[in-house]
Amino acid sequence: QTEGLKKADRFLEQLKRQENQPIRELVATPILLSLICSVFQEKSVFPTKRFKLYQEGLDILLVRWDRARGIQRDQTYQNLSLSDKIKLLSHIAATNFHRGNYFFEKSEVLNIIADYLVTLPDTDRDPETLWLDSEAVLRAIEVQHGLLVEKARGIYSFSHLTFQEYL
């Protein structure tokens, strides 16, 4: 417990530093605060660049978090590498950003996921199976990582705009 208190003090001390002003601006949002805490827990320092914070945070959210908790994911999603997951999320973010969409329909997201999955080796190209796999991947991203959220029935967005901007 003493070590935990020391680490909390170091976290607050570093957060107050002038060079960490951009990080302080992010802690008002629960998911970003959680991300920042996770990165600090692992590294004991804040990254010097904001993009590095997102990069390390996504690595924790998408891979190490599950490994540390011993969680097994849906087979289709589990078979995606970290690189594949980030490429897929980047494709979802970029496609919608270029369209000027911060909110997007479920069918649009599923089409983007399906288009990505067919580029991978060993993907079943049967339309029904592909659609079911796409739904499973969307569900995994939403429920297990909190990066995409359903804002209204069938309408999705990134849980925080900074994730879409980063990706």
CSV table of N, CA, C and O in Angstrom, one decimal, residues 45-155:
chain,number,residue,atom,x,y,z
A,45,VAL,N,6.0,7.4,-15.9
A,45,VAL,CA,6.2,8.8,-16.4
A,45,VAL,C,5.1,9.0,-17.5
A,45,VAL,O,4.6,8.0,-18.0
A,46,PHE,N,4.9,10.2,-17.8
A,46,PHE,CA,4.0,10.6,-18.9
A,46,PHE,C,4.8,10.7,-20.1
A,46,PHE,O,6.0,11.2,-20.1
A,47,PRO,N,4.3,10.2,-21.3
A,47,PRO,CA,5.0,10.4,-22.5
A,47,PRO,C,5.2,11.9,-22.8
A,47,PRO,O,4.3,12.7,-22.4
A,48,THR,N,6.2,12.2,-23.5
A,48,THR,CA,6.5,13.6,-23.8
A,48,THR,C,5.6,14.1,-24.9
A,48,THR,O,5.4,15.3,-25.0
A,49,LYS,N,5.1,13.3,-25.8
A,49,LYS,CA,4.2,13.7,-26.9
A,49,LYS,C,2.8,13.1,-26.7
A,49,LYS,O,2.7,11.9,-26.2
A,50,ARG,N,1.8,13.9,-27.0
A,50,ARG,CA,0.5,13.4,-26.8
A,50,ARG,C,0.1,12.2,-27.7
A,50,ARG,O,-0.5,11.3,-27.2
A,51,PHE,N,0.6,12.1,-28.9
A,51,PHE,CA,0.4,11.0,-29.7
A,51,PHE,C,0.9,9.7,-29.1
A,51,PHE,O,0.4,8.6,-29.3
A,52,LYS,N,2.1,9.8,-28.4
A,52,LYS,CA,2.7,8.7,-27.8
A,52,LYS,C,1.8,8.2,-26.6
A,52,LYS,O,1.7,7.0,-26.4
A,53,LEU,N,1.1,9.1,-25.9
A,53,LEU,CA,0.2,8.7,-24.9
A,53,LEU,C,-0.9,7.9,-25.5
A,53,LEU,O,-1.3,6.8,-24.9
A,54,TYR,N,-1.5,8.3,-26.6
A,54,TYR,CA,-2.6,7.5,-27.2
A,54,TYR,C,-2.0,6.2,-27.8
A,54,TYR,O,-2.7,5.2,-27.6
A,55,GLN,N,-0.8,6.2,-28.3
A,55,GLN,CA,-0.3,5.0,-28.8
A,55,GLN,C,-0.1,4.0,-27.7
A,55,GLN,O,-0.5,2.8,-27.8
A,56,GLU,N,0.5,4.4,-26.6
A,56,GLU,CA,0.7,3.5,-25.5
A,56,GLU,C,-0.6,3.1,-24.9
A,56,GLU,O,-0.8,1.9,-24.4
A,57,GLY,N,-1.5,4.0,-24.8
A,57,GLY,CA,-2.8,3.8,-24.2
A,57,GLY,C,-3.6,2.8,-25.0
A,57,GLY,O,-4.2,1.9,-24.4
A,58,LEU,N,-3.6,2.9,-26.3
A,58,LEU,CA,-4.3,1.9,-27.1
A,58,LEU,C,-3.7,0.6,-27.0
A,58,LEU,O,-4.4,-0.4,-27.0
A,59,ASP,N,-2.4,0.5,-26.9
A,59,ASP,CA,-1.7,-0.8,-26.8
A,59,ASP,C,-2.2,-1.5,-25.5
A,59,ASP,O,-2.5,-2.6,-25.5
A,60,ILE,N,-2.3,-0.7,-24.4
A,60,ILE,CA,-2.8,-1.2,-23.1
A,60,ILE,C,-4.3,-1.6,-23.3
A,60,ILE,O,-4.6,-2.7,-22.9
A,61,LEU,N,-5.1,-0.8,-23.9
A,61,LEU,CA,-6.5,-1.1,-24.0
A,61,LEU,C,-6.8,-2.3,-24.9
A,61,LEU,O,-7.6,-3.1,-24.6
A,62,LEU,N,-6.0,-2.4,-26.0
A,62,LEU,CA,-6.3,-3.5,-27.0
A,62,LEU,C,-5.6,-4.8,-26.7
A,62,LEU,O,-6.1,-5.8,-27.2
A,63,VAL,N,-4.5,-4.8,-26.0
A,63,VAL,CA,-3.8,-6.1,-25.8
A,63,VAL,C,-3.5,-6.4,-24.3
A,63,VAL,O,-4.0,-7.3,-23.8
A,64,ARG,N,-2.7,-5.5,-23.7
A,64,ARG,CA,-2.1,-5.9,-22.4
A,64,ARG,C,-3.2,-6.0,-21.3
A,64,ARG,O,-3.1,-6.7,-20.4
A,65,TRP,N,-4.2,-5.1,-21.4
A,65,TRP,CA,-5.3,-5.1,-20.4
A,65,TRP,C,-5.9,-6.5,-20.3
A,65,TRP,O,-6.1,-7.0,-19.3
A,66,ASP,N,-6.3,-7.1,-21.5
A,66,ASP,CA,-6.9,-8.4,-21.5
A,66,ASP,C,-5.9,-9.5,-21.0
A,66,ASP,O,-6.3,-10.4,-20.2
A,67,ARG,N,-4.6,-9.4,-21.4
A,67,ARG,CA,-3.6,-10.3,-21.0
A,67,ARG,C,-3.5,-10.3,-19.5
A,67,ARG,O,-3.4,-11.4,-18.9
A,68,ALA,N,-3.4,-9.1,-19.0
A,68,ALA,CA,-3.2,-9.0,-17.5
A,68,ALA,C,-4.4,-9.5,-16.7
A,68,ALA,O,-4.2,-10.1,-15.6
A,69,ARG,N,-5.6,-9.5,-17.3
A,69,ARG,CA,-6.8,-10.0,-16.6
A,69,ARG,C,-7.2,-11.4,-17.1
A,69,ARG,O,-8.1,-11.9,-16.6
A,70,GLY,N,-6.4,-12.0,-18.0
A,70,GLY,CA,-6.7,-13.3,-18.5
A,70,GLY,C,-7.9,-13.5,-19.2
A,70,GLY,O,-8.6,-14.5,-19.2
A,71,ILE,N,-8.3,-12.4,-20.0
A,71,ILE,CA,-9.6,-12.4,-20.7
A,71,ILE,C,-9.3,-13.0,-22.1
A,71,ILE,O,-8.4,-12.6,-22.8
A,72,GLN,N,-10.2,-13.9,-22.6
A,72,GLN,CA,-10.2,-14.4,-23.9
A,72,GLN,C,-11.4,-13.7,-24.7
A,72,GLN,O,-12.5,-13.6,-24.2
A,73,ARG,N,-11.1,-13.3,-25.9
A,73,ARG,CA,-12.1,-12.6,-26.7
A,73,ARG,C,-12.7,-13.5,-27.8
A,73,ARG,O,-12.3,-14.6,-28.0
A,74,ASP,N,-13.8,-13.0,-28.4
A,74,ASP,CA,-14.4,-13.6,-29.5
A,74,ASP,C,-13.3,-14.1,-30.5
A,74,ASP,O,-12.3,-13.3,-30.8
A,75,GLN,N,-13.5,-15.2,-31.1
A,75,GLN,CA,-12.4,-15.8,-31.9
A,75,GLN,C,-12.0,-14.9,-33.1
A,75,GLN,O,-10.8,-14.7,-33.3
A,76,THR,N,-12.9,-14.3,-33.8
A,76,THR,CA,-12.6,-13.4,-34.9
A,76,THR,C,-11.7,-12.3,-34.4
A,76,THR,O,-10.7,-11.9,-35.0
A,77,TYR,N,-12.2,-11.6,-33.4
A,77,TYR,CA,-11.5,-10.4,-32.8
A,77,TYR,C,-10.2,-10.8,-32.2
A,77,TYR,O,-9.2,-10.2,-32.4
A,78,GLN,N,-10.2,-11.9,-31.5
A,78,GLN,CA,-9.0,-12.4,-30.9
A,78,GLN,C,-7.9,-12.7,-31.9
A,78,GLN,O,-6.7,-12.5,-31.6
A,79,ASN,N,-8.2,-13.1,-33.1
A,79,ASN,CA,-7.2,-13.5,-34.1
A,79,ASN,C,-6.6,-12.2,-34.7
A,79,ASN,O,-5.7,-12.4,-35.5
A,80,LEU,N,-7.2,-11.1,-34.5
A,80,LEU,CA,-6.6,-9.8,-35.1
A,80,LEU,C,-5.4,-9.4,-34.2
A,80,LEU,O,-5.5,-9.4,-33.0
A,81,SER,N,-4.3,-9.1,-34.9
A,81,SER,CA,-3.1,-8.7,-34.2
A,81,SER,C,-3.3,-7.2,-33.7
A,81,SER,O,-4.3,-6.6,-34.1
A,82,LEU,N,-2.5,-6.7,-32.8
A,82,LEU,CA,-2.6,-5.3,-32.4
A,82,LEU,C,-2.5,-4.4,-33.6
A,82,LEU,O,-3.3,-3.5,-33.7
A,83,SER,N,-1.6,-4.7,-34.5
A,83,SER,CA,-1.5,-3.9,-35.8
A,83,SER,C,-2.8,-3.9,-36.5
A,83,SER,O,-3.3,-2.9,-37.0
A,84,ASP,N,-3.4,-5.1,-36.7
A,84,ASP,CA,-4.7,-5.2,-37.4
A,84,ASP,C,-5.8,-4.4,-36.7
A,84,ASP,O,-6.6,-3.7,-37.3
A,85,LYS,N,-5.9,-4.5,-35.4
A,85,LYS,CA,-6.9,-3.7,-34.6
A,85,LYS,C,-6.7,-2.2,-34.8
A,85,LYS,O,-7.7,-1.5,-35.0
A,86,ILE,N,-5.5,-1.8,-34.8
A,86,ILE,CA,-5.2,-0.3,-34.9
A,86,ILE,C,-5.5,0.1,-36.4
A,86,ILE,O,-6.1,1.1,-36.6
A,87,LYS,N,-5.1,-0.7,-37.3
A,87,LYS,CA,-5.4,-0.4,-38.7
A,87,LYS,C,-6.9,-0.3,-38.9
A,87,LYS,O,-7.4,0.6,-39.6
A,88,LEU,N,-7.7,-1.3,-38.4
A,88,LEU,CA,-9.1,-1.3,-38.5
A,88,LEU,C,-9.7,0.0,-37.9
A,88,LEU,O,-10.5,0.7,-38.5
A,89,LEU,N,-9.3,0.3,-36.6
A,89,LEU,CA,-9.8,1.5,-36.0
A,89,LEU,C,-9.5,2.7,-36.7
A,89,LEU,O,-10.3,3.7,-36.8
A,90,SER,N,-8.3,2.8,-37.3
A,90,SER,CA,-7.8,3.9,-38.1
A,90,SER,C,-8.7,4.1,-39.3
A,90,SER,O,-9.0,5.2,-39.7
A,91,HIS,N,-9.0,2.9,-39.9
A,91,HIS,CA,-9.8,3.0,-41.1
A,91,HIS,C,-11.2,3.5,-40.8
A,91,HIS,O,-11.8,4.3,-41.5
A,92,ILE,N,-11.8,3.0,-39.7
A,92,ILE,CA,-13.1,3.5,-39.2
A,92,ILE,C,-13.0,5.0,-39.0
A,92,ILE,O,-13.9,5.8,-39.4
A,93,ALA,N,-12.0,5.4,-38.3
A,93,ALA,CA,-11.8,6.9,-37.9
A,93,ALA,C,-11.6,7.7,-39.1
A,93,ALA,O,-12.3,8.7,-39.3
A,94,ALA,N,-10.7,7.3,-40.0
A,94,ALA,CA,-10.4,8.1,-41.2
A,94,ALA,C,-11.6,8.2,-42.2
A,94,ALA,O,-11.9,9.3,-42.7
A,95,THR,N,-12.3,7.1,-42.4
A,95,THR,CA,-13.4,7.1,-43.3
A,95,THR,C,-14.5,8.1,-42.8
A,95,THR,O,-15.0,8.9,-43.6
A,96,ASN,N,-14.8,8.0,-41.6
A,96,ASN,CA,-15.8,8.9,-41.1
A,96,ASN,C,-15.3,10.3,-40.9
A,96,ASN,O,-16.1,11.3,-41.1
A,97,PHE,N,-14.1,10.5,-40.6
A,97,PHE,CA,-13.5,11.9,-40.5
A,97,PHE,C,-13.6,12.6,-41.8
A,97,PHE,O,-14.0,13.7,-41.9
A,98,HIS,N,-13.2,11.9,-42.9
A,98,HIS,CA,-13.2,12.5,-44.2
A,98,HIS,C,-14.6,12.8,-44.7
A,98,HIS,O,-14.8,13.7,-45.5
A,99,ARG,N,-15.6,12.0,-44.2
A,99,ARG,CA,-17.0,12.3,-44.5
A,99,ARG,C,-17.6,13.4,-43.6
A,99,ARG,O,-18.7,13.8,-43.8
A,100,GLY,N,-16.8,13.8,-42.6
A,100,GLY,CA,-17.3,14.9,-41.7
A,100,GLY,C,-18.2,14.3,-40.7
A,100,GLY,O,-19.0,15.0,-40.0
A,101,ASN,N,-18.1,13.0,-40.5
A,101,ASN,CA,-19.0,12.3,-39.5
A,101,ASN,C,-18.3,12.0,-38.2
A,101,ASN,O,-17.3,11.3,-38.2
A,102,TYR,N,-19.0,12.5,-37.1
A,102,TYR,CA,-18.5,12.1,-35.8
A,102,TYR,C,-19.5,11.1,-35.2
A,102,TYR,O,-19.2,10.4,-34.3
A,103,PHE,N,-20.6,10.9,-35.9
A,103,PHE,CA,-21.6,9.9,-35.6
A,103,PHE,C,-21.9,9.2,-36.8
A,103,PHE,O,-21.9,9.7,-37.9
A,104,PHE,N,-22.0,7.8,-36.7
A,104,PHE,CA,-22.1,7.0,-37.9
A,104,PHE,C,-23.1,5.9,-37.7
A,104,PHE,O,-23.2,5.4,-36.5
A,105,GLU,N,-23.8,5.4,-38.7
A,105,GLU,CA,-24.7,4.3,-38.6
A,105,GLU,C,-24.0,3.0,-38.4
A,105,GLU,O,-22.9,2.8,-39.0
A,106,LYS,N,-24.6,2.1,-37.7
A,106,LYS,CA,-24.1,0.8,-37.4
A,106,LYS,C,-23.8,0.1,-38.8
A,106,LYS,O,-22.7,-0.5,-38.9
A,107,SER,N,-24.6,0.2,-39.7
A,107,SER,CA,-24.4,-0.5,-41.0
A,107,SER,C,-23.2,0.0,-41.7
A,107,SER,O,-22.4,-0.7,-42.3
A,108,GLU,N,-22.9,1.3,-41.6
A,108,GLU,CA,-21.7,1.9,-42.2
A,108,GLU,C,-20.4,1.3,-41.5
A,108,GLU,O,-19.4,1.0,-42.2
A,109,VAL,N,-20.5,1.2,-40.2
A,109,VAL,CA,-19.3,0.7,-39.4
A,109,VAL,C,-19.1,-0.8,-39.8
A,109,VAL,O,-18.0,-1.3,-40.0
A,110,LEU,N,-20.2,-1.5,-39.9
A,110,LEU,CA,-20.1,-3.0,-40.2
A,110,LEU,C,-19.6,-3.2,-41.6
A,110,LEU,O,-18.8,-4.1,-41.8
A,111,ASN,N,-19.9,-2.3,-42.5
A,111,ASN,CA,-19.4,-2.4,-43.9
A,111,ASN,C,-17.9,-2.1,-43.9
A,111,ASN,O,-17.1,-2.8,-44.6
A,112,ILE,N,-17.4,-1.1,-43.1
A,112,ILE,CA,-16.0,-0.8,-43.0
A,112,ILE,C,-15.2,-2.0,-42.4
A,112,ILE,O,-14.2,-2.4,-42.9
A,113,ILE,N,-15.8,-2.6,-41.4
A,113,ILE,CA,-15.2,-3.8,-40.7
A,113,ILE,C,-15.1,-4.9,-41.7
A,113,ILE,O,-14.1,-5.6,-41.9
A,114,ALA,N,-16.2,-5.2,-42.4
A,114,ALA,CA,-16.3,-6.3,-43.4
A,114,ALA,C,-15.2,-6.1,-44.5
A,114,ALA,O,-14.5,-7.0,-44.9
A,115,ASP,N,-15.2,-4.8,-45.0
A,115,ASP,CA,-14.2,-4.5,-46.0
A,115,ASP,C,-12.7,-4.8,-45.5
A,115,ASP,O,-11.9,-5.2,-46.3
A,116,TYR,N,-12.5,-4.5,-44.3
A,116,TYR,CA,-11.2,-4.7,-43.7
A,116,TYR,C,-10.9,-6.2,-43.5
A,116,TYR,O,-9.8,-6.7,-43.9
A,117,LEU,N,-11.9,-6.9,-43.0
A,117,LEU,CA,-11.7,-8.4,-42.7
A,117,LEU,C,-11.4,-9.2,-44.0
A,117,LEU,O,-10.6,-10.1,-43.9
A,118,VAL,N,-12.0,-8.8,-45.1
A,118,VAL,CA,-11.8,-9.6,-46.4
A,118,VAL,C,-10.3,-9.4,-46.9
A,118,VAL,O,-9.9,-10.2,-47.7
A,119,THR,N,-9.6,-8.4,-46.4
A,119,THR,CA,-8.2,-8.2,-46.8
A,119,THR,C,-7.3,-9.1,-46.0
A,119,THR,O,-6.1,-9.2,-46.4
A,120,LEU,N,-7.8,-9.7,-45.0
A,120,LEU,CA,-7.0,-10.6,-44.1
A,120,LEU,C,-7.0,-12.0,-44.6
A,120,LEU,O,-8.0,-12.5,-45.2
A,121,PRO,N,-5.9,-12.7,-44.4
A,121,PRO,CA,-5.8,-14.1,-44.9
A,121,PRO,C,-6.8,-15.0,-44.0
A,121,PRO,O,-7.1,-14.6,-42.9
A,122,ASP,N,-7.3,-16.1,-44.6
A,122,ASP,CA,-8.1,-17.0,-43.9
A,122,ASP,C,-9.5,-16.4,-43.5
A,122,ASP,O,-10.1,-17.0,-42.5
A,123,THR,N,-9.9,-15.4,-44.1
A,123,THR,CA,-11.2,-14.8,-43.8
A,123,THR,C,-12.3,-15.5,-44.6
A,123,THR,O,-12.1,-15.6,-45.9
A,124,ASP,N,-13.4,-16.0,-44.0
A,124,ASP,CA,-14.5,-16.6,-44.7
A,124,ASP,C,-15.2,-15.5,-45.4
A,124,ASP,O,-15.7,-14.5,-44.8
A,125,ARG,N,-15.3,-15.6,-46.8
A,125,ARG,CA,-15.9,-14.5,-47.6
A,125,ARG,C,-17.4,-14.7,-47.8
A,125,ARG,O,-18.0,-13.9,-48.6
A,126,ASP,N,-18.0,-15.7,-47.2
A,126,ASP,CA,-19.4,-15.9,-47.3
A,126,ASP,C,-20.0,-14.7,-46.7
A,126,ASP,O,-19.7,-14.3,-45.5
A,127,PRO,N,-20.9,-14.0,-47.4
A,127,PRO,CA,-21.5,-12.7,-46.9
A,127,PRO,C,-22.1,-12.8,-45.5
A,127,PRO,O,-22.0,-11.9,-44.7
A,128,GLU,N,-22.9,-13.8,-45.3
A,128,GLU,CA,-23.5,-14.0,-44.0
A,128,GLU,C,-22.5,-14.1,-42.9
A,128,GLU,O,-22.6,-13.5,-41.8
A,129,THR,N,-21.5,-15.0,-43.1
A,129,THR,CA,-20.5,-15.2,-42.1
A,129,THR,C,-19.7,-13.9,-41.9
A,129,THR,O,-19.4,-13.5,-40.7
A,130,LEU,N,-19.4,-13.2,-42.9
A,130,LEU,CA,-18.6,-12.0,-42.9
A,130,LEU,C,-19.4,-10.9,-42.1
A,130,LEU,O,-18.8,-10.2,-41.3
A,131,TRP,N,-20.7,-10.8,-42.3
A,131,TRP,CA,-21.5,-9.9,-41.6
A,131,TRP,C,-21.5,-10.2,-40.1
A,131,TRP,O,-21.4,-9.3,-39.2
A,132,LEU,N,-21.7,-11.5,-39.8
A,132,LEU,CA,-21.7,-12.0,-38.3
A,132,LEU,C,-20.3,-11.7,-37.7
A,132,LEU,O,-20.3,-11.2,-36.5
A,133,ASP,N,-19.3,-11.9,-38.4
A,133,ASP,CA,-17.9,-11.6,-37.9
A,133,ASP,C,-17.7,-10.1,-37.7
A,133,ASP,O,-17.2,-9.7,-36.7
A,134,SER,N,-18.3,-9.3,-38.6
A,134,SER,CA,-18.2,-7.9,-38.4
A,134,SER,C,-18.9,-7.4,-37.2
A,134,SER,O,-18.5,-6.5,-36.5
A,135,GLU,N,-20.1,-8.0,-37.0
A,135,GLU,CA,-20.9,-7.6,-35.8
A,135,GLU,C,-20.2,-8.0,-34.5
A,135,GLU,O,-20.2,-7.3,-33.5
A,136,ALA,N,-19.5,-9.2,-34.5
A,136,ALA,CA,-18.7,-9.6,-33.4
A,136,ALA,C,-17.6,-8.7,-33.1
A,136,ALA,O,-17.3,-8.4,-31.9
A,137,VAL,N,-16.9,-8.2,-34.1
A,137,VAL,CA,-15.8,-7.3,-34.0
A,137,VAL,C,-16.3,-6.0,-33.4
A,137,VAL,O,-15.7,-5.4,-32.5
A,138,LEU,N,-17.3,-5.5,-34.0
A,138,LEU,CA,-17.9,-4.2,-33.5
A,138,LEU,C,-18.3,-4.3,-32.0
A,138,LEU,O,-18.0,-3.5,-31.2
A,139,ARG,N,-18.9,-5.4,-31.7
A,139,ARG,CA,-19.3,-5.6,-30.3
A,139,ARG,C,-18.1,-5.7,-29.4
A,139,ARG,O,-18.1,-5.1,-28.3
A,140,ALA,N,-17.0,-6.4,-29.8
A,140,ALA,CA,-15.8,-6.4,-29.0
A,140,ALA,C,-15.2,-5.1,-28.8
A,140,ALA,O,-14.8,-4.7,-27.7
A,141,ILE,N,-15.1,-4.3,-29.9
A,141,ILE,CA,-14.5,-2.9,-29.7
A,141,ILE,C,-15.4,-2.1,-28.8
A,141,ILE,O,-14.8,-1.3,-28.0
A,142,GLU,N,-16.7,-2.2,-28.9
A,142,GLU,CA,-17.6,-1.4,-28.0
A,142,GLU,C,-17.6,-1.9,-26.6
A,142,GLU,O,-17.3,-1.1,-25.7
A,143,VAL,N,-17.8,-3.2,-26.3
A,143,VAL,CA,-18.0,-3.7,-25.0
A,143,VAL,C,-16.7,-3.9,-24.3
A,143,VAL,O,-16.6,-3.5,-23.1
A,144,GLN,N,-15.7,-4.4,-24.9
A,144,GLN,CA,-14.5,-4.8,-24.3
A,144,GLN,C,-13.4,-3.7,-24.1
A,144,GLN,O,-12.6,-3.7,-23.3
A,145,HIS,N,-13.5,-2.7,-25.0
A,145,HIS,CA,-12.5,-1.6,-25.0
A,145,HIS,C,-13.1,-0.3,-24.8
A,145,HIS,O,-12.4,0.7,-24.4
A,146,GLY,N,-14.4,-0.1,-25.1
A,146,GLY,CA,-15.0,1.2,-24.9
A,146,GLY,C,-14.6,2.3,-25.9
A,146,GLY,O,-14.8,3.4,-25.6
A,147,LEU,N,-14.0,1.9,-27.0
A,147,LEU,CA,-13.5,2.9,-28.0
A,147,LEU,C,-14.6,3.3,-28.9
A,147,LEU,O,-14.6,4.5,-29.3
A,148,LEU,N,-15.5,2.5,-29.2
A,148,LEU,CA,-16.7,2.9,-30.0
A,148,LEU,C,-17.9,2.7,-29.0
A,148,LEU,O,-18.0,1.7,-28.3
A,149,VAL,N,-18.9,3.6,-29.1
A,149,VAL,CA,-20.0,3.5,-28.2
A,149,VAL,C,-21.3,3.8,-29.1
A,149,VAL,O,-21.3,4.6,-30.0
A,150,GLU,N,-22.4,3.1,-28.7
A,150,GLU,CA,-23.6,3.3,-29.4
A,150,GLU,C,-24.3,4.5,-28.6
A,150,GLU,O,-24.7,4.4,-27.5
A,151,LYS,N,-24.4,5.6,-29.3
A,151,LYS,CA,-24.9,6.9,-28.7
A,151,LYS,C,-26.4,6.9,-28.8
A,151,LYS,O,-27.1,7.5,-27.9
A,152,ALA,N,-27.0,6.3,-29.8
A,152,ALA,CA,-28.5,6.1,-29.9
A,152,ALA,C,-28.7,4.8,-30.7
A,152,ALA,O,-27.7,4.2,-31.2
A,153,ARG,N,-29.9,4.4,-30.8
A,153,ARG,CA,-30.1,3.1,-31.4
A,153,ARG,C,-29.5,3.1,-32.9
A,153,ARG,O,-29.9,3.8,-33.7
A,154,GLY,N,-28.5,2.2,-33.0
A,154,GLY,CA,-27.8,2.1,-34.3
A,154,GLY,C,-26.9,3.2,-34.8
A,154,GLY,O,-26.5,3.3,-35.9
A,155,ILE,N,-26.6,4.2,-33.9
A,155,ILE,CA,-25.8,5.3,-34.2
A,155,ILE,C,-24.5,5.2,-33.2
A,155,ILE,O,-24.7,5.2,-32.0
